[in-house]
XYZ file of C-alpha atoms in Angstrom:
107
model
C -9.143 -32.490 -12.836
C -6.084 -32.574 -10.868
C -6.437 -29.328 -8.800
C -9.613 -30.604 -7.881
C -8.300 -33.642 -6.833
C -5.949 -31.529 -4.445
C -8.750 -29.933 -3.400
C -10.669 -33.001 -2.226
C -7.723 -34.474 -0.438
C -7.043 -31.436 1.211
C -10.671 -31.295 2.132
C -10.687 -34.470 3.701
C -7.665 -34.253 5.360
C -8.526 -31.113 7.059
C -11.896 -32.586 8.670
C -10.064 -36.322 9.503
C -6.326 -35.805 9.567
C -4.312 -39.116 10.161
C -3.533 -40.185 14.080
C -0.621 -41.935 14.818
C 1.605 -43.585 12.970
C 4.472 -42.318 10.096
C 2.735 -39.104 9.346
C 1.797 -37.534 13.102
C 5.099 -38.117 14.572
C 6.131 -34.273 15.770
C 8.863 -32.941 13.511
C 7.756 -35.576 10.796
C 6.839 -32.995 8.553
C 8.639 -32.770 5.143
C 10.124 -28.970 4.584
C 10.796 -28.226 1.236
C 13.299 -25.688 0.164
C 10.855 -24.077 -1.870
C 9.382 -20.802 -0.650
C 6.187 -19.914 -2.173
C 4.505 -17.153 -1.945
C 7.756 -15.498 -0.090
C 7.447 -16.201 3.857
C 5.591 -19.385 3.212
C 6.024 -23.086 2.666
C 4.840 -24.750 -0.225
C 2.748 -27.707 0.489
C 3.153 -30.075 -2.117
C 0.458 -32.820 -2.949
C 1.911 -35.576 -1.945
C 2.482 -34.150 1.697
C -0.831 -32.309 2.226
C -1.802 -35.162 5.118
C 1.297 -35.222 6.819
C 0.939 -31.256 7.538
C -2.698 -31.552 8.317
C -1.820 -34.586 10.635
C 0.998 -32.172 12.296
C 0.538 -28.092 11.959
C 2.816 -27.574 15.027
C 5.231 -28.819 13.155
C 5.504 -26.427 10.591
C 5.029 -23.237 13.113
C 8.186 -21.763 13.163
C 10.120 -20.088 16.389
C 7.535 -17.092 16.417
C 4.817 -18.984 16.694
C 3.731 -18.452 13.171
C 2.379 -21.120 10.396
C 2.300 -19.779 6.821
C 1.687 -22.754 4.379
C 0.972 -22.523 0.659
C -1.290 -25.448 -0.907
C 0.156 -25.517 -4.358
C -3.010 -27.009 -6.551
C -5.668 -26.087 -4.094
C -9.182 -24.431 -4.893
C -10.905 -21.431 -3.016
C -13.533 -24.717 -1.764
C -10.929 -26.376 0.574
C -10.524 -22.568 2.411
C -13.145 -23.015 5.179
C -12.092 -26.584 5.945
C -8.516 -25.296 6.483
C -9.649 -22.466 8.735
C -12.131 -25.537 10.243
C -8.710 -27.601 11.167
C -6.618 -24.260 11.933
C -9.165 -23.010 14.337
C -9.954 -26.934 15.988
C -5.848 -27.192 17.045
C -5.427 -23.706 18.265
C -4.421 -20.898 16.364
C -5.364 -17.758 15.939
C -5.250 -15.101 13.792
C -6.009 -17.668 10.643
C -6.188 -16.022 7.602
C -6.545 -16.993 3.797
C -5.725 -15.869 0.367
C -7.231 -17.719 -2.431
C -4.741 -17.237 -4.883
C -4.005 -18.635 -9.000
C -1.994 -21.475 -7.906
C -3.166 -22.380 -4.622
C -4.148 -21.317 -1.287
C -1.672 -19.172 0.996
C -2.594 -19.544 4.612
C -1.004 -17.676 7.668
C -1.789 -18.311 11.085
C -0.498 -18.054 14.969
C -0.229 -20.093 17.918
């Protein structure tokens, strides 16, 4: 029931990310340490709409955005490539994977 509350968020998120306020502020986004799968950054729960709110945040000094959604389900992929593909990027790519959903894009 959890994951597919992550899902839904992440769903949701992806088609009406927040505006404004705490969350869209550039460099806003919350980092974790964590590297998961290697090369990307694990997107925790709690943090799914600040990263949705703010993917240029998270692209790194290549230009690239790799972002693992610990929890997710294979349902929230086209929404992701929806929001991916509405701010920009290109060469979006997912991998539906046990724990989550590793996506890899560039700007």
């Amino acid at each position: 029931m959890k994951r597919f509350c992550i899902t839904l968020q992440t769903i949701i998120r992806a088609l009406f990310p927040l505006r404004g306020g705490l969350y869209a502020a550039k460099g806003n986004v919350v980092k974790p340490a964590v590297l998961f799968p290697e090369g990307y950054t694990q997107v925790l729960p709690e943090h799914v709409p600040s990263y949705l709110a703010n993917l240029d945040a998270a692209v790194n000094q290549r230009h690239e955005l790799a972002l693992f959604f610990k929890g997710c389900l294979m349902p929230a992929a086209p929404f992701l490539l929806f929001r991916l593909k509405r701010e920009g990027f290109s060469r979006c790519r997912i991998a539906v994977l046990p724990d989550g959903i590793a996506l890899d894009a560039q700007r």
